[in-house]
PDB file of C-alpha atoms and ligand atoms in Angstrom:
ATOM      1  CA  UNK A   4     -19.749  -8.900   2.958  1.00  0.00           C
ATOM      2  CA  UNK A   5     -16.872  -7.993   0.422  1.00  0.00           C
ATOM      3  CA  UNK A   6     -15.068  -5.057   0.563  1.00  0.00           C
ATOM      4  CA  UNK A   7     -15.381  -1.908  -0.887  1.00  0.00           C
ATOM      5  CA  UNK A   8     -12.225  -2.708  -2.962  1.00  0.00           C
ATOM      6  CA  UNK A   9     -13.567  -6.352  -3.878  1.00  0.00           C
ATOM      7  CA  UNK A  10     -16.643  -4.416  -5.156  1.00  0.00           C
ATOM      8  CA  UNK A  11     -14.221  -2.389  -7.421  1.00  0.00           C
ATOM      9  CA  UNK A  12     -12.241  -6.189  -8.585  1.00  0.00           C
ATOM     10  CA  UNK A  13     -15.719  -7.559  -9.396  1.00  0.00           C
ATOM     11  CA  UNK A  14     -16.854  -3.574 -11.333  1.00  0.00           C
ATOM     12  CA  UNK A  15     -19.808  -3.216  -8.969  1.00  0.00           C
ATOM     13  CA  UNK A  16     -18.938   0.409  -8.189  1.00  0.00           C
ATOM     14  CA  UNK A  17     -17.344   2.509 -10.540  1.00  0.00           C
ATOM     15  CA  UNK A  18     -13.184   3.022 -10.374  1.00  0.00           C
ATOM     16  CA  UNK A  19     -10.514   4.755 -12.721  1.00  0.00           C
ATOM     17  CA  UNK A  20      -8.695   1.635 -13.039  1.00  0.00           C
ATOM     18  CA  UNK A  21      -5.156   2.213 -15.204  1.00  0.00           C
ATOM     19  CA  UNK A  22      -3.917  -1.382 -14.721  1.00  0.00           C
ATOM     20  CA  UNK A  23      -4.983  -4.924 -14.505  1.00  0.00           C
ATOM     21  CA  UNK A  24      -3.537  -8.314 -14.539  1.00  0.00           C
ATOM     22  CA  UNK A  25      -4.556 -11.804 -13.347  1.00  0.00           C
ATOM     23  CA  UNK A  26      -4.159 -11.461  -9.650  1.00  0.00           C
ATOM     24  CA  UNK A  27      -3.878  -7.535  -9.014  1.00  0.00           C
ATOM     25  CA  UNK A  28      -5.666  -4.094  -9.944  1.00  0.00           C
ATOM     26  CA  UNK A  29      -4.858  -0.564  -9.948  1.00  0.00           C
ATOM     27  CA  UNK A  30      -6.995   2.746  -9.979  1.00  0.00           C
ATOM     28  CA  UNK A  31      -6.830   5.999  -8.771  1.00  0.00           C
ATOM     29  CA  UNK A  32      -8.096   6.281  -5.388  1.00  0.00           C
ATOM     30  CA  UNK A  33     -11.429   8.405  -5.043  1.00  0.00           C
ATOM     31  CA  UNK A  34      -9.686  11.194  -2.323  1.00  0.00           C
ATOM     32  CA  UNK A  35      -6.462  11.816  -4.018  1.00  0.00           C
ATOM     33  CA  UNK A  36      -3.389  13.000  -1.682  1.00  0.00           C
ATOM     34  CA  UNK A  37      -2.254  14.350  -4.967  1.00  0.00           C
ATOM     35  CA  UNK A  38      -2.760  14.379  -8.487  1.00  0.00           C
ATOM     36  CA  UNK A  39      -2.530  10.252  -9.256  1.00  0.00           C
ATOM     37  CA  UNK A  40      -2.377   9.247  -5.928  1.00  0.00           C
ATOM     38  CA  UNK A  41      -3.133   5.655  -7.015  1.00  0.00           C
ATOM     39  CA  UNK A  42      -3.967   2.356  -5.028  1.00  0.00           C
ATOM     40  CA  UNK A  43      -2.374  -1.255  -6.252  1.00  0.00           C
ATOM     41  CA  UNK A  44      -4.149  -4.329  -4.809  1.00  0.00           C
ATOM     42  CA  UNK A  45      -4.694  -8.097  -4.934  1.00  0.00           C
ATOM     43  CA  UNK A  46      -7.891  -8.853  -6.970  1.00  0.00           C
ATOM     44  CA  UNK A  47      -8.141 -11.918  -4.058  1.00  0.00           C
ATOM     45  CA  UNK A  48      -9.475 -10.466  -0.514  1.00  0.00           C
ATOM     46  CA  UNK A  49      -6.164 -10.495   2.459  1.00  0.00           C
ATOM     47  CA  UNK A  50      -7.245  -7.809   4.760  1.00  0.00           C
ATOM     48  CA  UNK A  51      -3.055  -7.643   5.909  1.00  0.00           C
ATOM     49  CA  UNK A  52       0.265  -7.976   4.307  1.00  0.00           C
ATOM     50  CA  UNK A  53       0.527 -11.015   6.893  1.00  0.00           C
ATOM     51  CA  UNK A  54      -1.938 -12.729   5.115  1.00  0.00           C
ATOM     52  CA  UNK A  55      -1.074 -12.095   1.991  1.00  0.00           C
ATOM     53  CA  UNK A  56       0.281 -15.609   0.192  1.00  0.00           C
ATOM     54  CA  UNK A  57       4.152 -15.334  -1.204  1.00  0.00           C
ATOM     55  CA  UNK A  58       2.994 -15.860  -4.830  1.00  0.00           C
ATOM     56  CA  UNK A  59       0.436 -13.013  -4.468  1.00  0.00           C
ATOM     57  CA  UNK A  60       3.048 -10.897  -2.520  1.00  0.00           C
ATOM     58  CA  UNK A  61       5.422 -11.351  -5.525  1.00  0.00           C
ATOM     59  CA  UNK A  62       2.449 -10.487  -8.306  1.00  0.00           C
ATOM     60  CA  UNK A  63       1.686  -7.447  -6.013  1.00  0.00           C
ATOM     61  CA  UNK A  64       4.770  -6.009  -5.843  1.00  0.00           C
ATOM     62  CA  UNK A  65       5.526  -7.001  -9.395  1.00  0.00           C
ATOM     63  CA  UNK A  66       2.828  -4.056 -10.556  1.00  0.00           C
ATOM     64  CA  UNK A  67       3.973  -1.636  -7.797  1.00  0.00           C
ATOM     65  CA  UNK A  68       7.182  -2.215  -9.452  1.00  0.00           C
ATOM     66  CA  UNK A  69       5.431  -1.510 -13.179  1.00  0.00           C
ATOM     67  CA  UNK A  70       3.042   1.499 -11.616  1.00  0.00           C
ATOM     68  CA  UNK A  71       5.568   3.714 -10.242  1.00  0.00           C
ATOM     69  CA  UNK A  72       7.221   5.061 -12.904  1.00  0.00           C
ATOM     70  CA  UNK A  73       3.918   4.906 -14.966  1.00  0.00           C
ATOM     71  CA  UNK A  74       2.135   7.210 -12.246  1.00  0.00           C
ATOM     72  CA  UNK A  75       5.364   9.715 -12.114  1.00  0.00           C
ATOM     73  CA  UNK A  76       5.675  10.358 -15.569  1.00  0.00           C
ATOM     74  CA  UNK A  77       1.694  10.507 -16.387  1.00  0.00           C
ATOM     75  CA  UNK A  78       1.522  13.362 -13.368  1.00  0.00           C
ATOM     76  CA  UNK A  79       5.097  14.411 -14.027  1.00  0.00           C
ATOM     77  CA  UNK A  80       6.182  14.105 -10.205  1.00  0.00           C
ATOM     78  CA  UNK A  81       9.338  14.510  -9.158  1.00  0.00           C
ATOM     79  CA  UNK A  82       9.084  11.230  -6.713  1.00  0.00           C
ATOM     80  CA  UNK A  83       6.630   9.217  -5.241  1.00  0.00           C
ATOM     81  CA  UNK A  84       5.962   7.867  -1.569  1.00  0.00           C
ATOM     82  CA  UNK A  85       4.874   4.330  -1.413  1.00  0.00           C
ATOM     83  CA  UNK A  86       3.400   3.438   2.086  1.00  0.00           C
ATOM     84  CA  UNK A  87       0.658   0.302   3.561  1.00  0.00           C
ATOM     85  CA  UNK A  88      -1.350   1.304   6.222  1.00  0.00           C
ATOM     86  CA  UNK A  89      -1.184  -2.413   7.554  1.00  0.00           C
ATOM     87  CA  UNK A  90      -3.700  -2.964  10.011  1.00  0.00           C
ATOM     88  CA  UNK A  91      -6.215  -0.554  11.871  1.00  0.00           C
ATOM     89  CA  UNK A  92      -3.414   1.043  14.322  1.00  0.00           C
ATOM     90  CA  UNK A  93      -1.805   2.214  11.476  1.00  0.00           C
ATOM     91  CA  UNK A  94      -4.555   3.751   9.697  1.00  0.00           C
ATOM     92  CA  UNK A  95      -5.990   1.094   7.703  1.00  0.00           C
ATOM     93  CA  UNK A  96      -9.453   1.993   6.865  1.00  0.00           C
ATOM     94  CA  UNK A  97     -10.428  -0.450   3.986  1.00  0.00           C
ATOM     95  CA  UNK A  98      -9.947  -3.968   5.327  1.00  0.00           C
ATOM     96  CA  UNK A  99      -8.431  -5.147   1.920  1.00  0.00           C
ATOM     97  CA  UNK A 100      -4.199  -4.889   1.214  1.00  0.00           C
ATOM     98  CA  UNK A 101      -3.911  -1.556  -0.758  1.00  0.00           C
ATOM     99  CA  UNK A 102      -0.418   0.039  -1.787  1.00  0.00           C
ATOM    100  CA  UNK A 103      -0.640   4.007  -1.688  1.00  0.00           C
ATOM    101  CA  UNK A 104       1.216   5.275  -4.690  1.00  0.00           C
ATOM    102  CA  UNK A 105       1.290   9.199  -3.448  1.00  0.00           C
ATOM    103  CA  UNK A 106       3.402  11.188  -6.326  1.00  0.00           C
ATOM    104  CA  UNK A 107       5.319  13.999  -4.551  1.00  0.00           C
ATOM    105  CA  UNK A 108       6.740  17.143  -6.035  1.00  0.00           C
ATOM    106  CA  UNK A 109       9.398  19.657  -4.850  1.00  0.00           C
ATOM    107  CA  UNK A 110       7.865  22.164  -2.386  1.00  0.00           C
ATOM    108  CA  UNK A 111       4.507  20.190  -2.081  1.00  0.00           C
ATOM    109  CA  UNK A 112       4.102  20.394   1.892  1.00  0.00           C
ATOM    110  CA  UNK A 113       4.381  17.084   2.615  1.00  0.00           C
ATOM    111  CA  UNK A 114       6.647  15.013   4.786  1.00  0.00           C
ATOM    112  CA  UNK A 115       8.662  11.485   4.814  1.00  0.00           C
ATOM    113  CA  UNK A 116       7.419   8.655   6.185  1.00  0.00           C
ATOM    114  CA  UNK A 117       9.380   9.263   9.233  1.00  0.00           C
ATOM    115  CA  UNK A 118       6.539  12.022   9.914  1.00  0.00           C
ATOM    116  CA  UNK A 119       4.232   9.268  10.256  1.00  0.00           C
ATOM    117  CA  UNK A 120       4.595   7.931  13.374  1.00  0.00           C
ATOM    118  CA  UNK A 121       3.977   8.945  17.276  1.00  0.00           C
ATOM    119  CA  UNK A 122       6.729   9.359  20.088  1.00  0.00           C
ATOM    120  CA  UNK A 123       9.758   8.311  18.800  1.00  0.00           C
ATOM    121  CA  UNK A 124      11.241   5.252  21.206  1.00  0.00           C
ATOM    122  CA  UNK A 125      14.210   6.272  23.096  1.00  0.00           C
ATOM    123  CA  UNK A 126      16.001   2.759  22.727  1.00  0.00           C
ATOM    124  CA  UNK A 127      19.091   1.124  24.904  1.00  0.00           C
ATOM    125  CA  UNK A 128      21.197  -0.971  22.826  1.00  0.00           C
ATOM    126  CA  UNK A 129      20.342  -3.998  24.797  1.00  0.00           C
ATOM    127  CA  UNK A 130      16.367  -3.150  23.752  1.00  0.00           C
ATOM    128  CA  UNK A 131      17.642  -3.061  20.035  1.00  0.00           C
ATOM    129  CA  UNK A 132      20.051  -5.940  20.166  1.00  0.00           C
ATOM    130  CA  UNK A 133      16.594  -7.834  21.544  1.00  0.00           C
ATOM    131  CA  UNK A 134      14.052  -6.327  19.250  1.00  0.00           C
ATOM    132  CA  UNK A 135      16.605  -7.237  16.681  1.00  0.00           C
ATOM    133  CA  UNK A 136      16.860 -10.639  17.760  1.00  0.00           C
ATOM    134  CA  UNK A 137      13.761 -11.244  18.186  1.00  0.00           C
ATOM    135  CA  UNK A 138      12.449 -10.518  14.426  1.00  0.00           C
ATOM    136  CA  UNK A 139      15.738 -12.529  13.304  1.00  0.00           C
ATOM    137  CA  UNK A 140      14.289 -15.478  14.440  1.00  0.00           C
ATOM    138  CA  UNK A 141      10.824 -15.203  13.030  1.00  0.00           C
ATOM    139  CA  UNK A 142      12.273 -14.219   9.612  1.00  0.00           C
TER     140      UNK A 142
HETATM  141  P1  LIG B  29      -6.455   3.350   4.030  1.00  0.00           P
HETATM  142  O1  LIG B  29      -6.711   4.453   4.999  1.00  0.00           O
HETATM  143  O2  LIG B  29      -7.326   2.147   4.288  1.00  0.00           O
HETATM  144  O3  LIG B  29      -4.999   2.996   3.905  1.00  0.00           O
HETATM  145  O4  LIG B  29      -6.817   3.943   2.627  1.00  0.00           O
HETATM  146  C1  LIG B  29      -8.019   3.699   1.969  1.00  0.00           C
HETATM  147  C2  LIG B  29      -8.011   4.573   0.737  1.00  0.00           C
HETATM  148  O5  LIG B  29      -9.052   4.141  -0.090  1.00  0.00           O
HETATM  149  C3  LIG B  29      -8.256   6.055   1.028  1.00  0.00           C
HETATM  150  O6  LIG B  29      -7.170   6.818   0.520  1.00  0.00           O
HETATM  151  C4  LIG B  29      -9.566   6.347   0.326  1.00  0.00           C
HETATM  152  O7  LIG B  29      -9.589   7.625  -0.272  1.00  0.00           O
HETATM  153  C5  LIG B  29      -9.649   5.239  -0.710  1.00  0.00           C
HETATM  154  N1  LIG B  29     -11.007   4.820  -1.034  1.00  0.00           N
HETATM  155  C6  LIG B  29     -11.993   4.532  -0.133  1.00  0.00           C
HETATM  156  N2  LIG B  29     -13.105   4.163  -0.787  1.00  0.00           N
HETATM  157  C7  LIG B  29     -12.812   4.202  -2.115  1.00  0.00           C
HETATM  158  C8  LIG B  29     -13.590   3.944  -3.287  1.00  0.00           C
HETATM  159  O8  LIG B  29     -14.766   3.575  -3.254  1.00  0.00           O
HETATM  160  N3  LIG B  29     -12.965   4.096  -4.482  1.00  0.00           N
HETATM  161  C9  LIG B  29     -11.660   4.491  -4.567  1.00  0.00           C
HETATM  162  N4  LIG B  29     -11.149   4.620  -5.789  1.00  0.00           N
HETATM  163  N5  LIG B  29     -10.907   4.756  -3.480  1.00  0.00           N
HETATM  164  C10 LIG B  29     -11.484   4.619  -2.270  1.00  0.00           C
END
């Protein structure tokens, strides 16, 4: 069955959709974090980054790269956070690659991305030096 997002590529359900291109899409996502919190995607069905092809990865990025400053001036924010949940531990819901574009204002309650995540790892440097290592070689 296709995703909820797929159904949105293929206008089977109903989206505010403020960009399109060959390979990608963009619309405002239905439960806003703020005023044009807004979701870029590949039109093709990857459920992770990690499956995401290079060429796709480039088009993708391409319209995050278009959509940012489009969302801040439309809503006037003062920045924007960009964040993938990638994969269900990190609080992917929708099983198809989405970029949340989350404008952010002065004062708005919110936190960085550093506010994200769980117990922070109390790391040796021999632990880093091997963590490091070890995504050198598989990059
Ligand atoms: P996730 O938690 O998977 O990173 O985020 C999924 C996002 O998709 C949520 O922010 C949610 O509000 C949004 N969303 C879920 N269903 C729909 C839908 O049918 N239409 C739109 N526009 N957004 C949706």
């Amino acid at each position: 069955m296709s995703t909820i997002f797929s159904q949105i590529v293929e206008g089977e359900i109903p989206a505010r959709i403020v960009y399109e291109d060959e390979s990608t899409v963009a619309f405002l996502d239905v439960n806003p974090l703020a005023p044009g919190h807004t979701l870029v995607i590949p039109k093709d069905e990857y459920e992770r980054l990690n499956d995401v092809p290079e060429d796709i990865a480039t088009d993708l990025y391409a319209t995050v790269h278009r959509l940012v400053p489009a969302v801040e001036e439309a809503v006037d924010a003062d920045a924007t956070t960009v964040a993938f949940n990638n994969g269900e531990a990190a609080g992917q819901e929708v099983p198809h690659v989405h970029c949340h574009l989350v404008p952010r204002f002065a004062g708005d309650g919110g936190g960085p991305i550093h506010a994200i995540a769980g117990d922070q790892p109390d790391l040796a440097d021999d632990e880093l030096d091997t963590i490091a290592e070890e995504i050198e070689t598989r990059a």
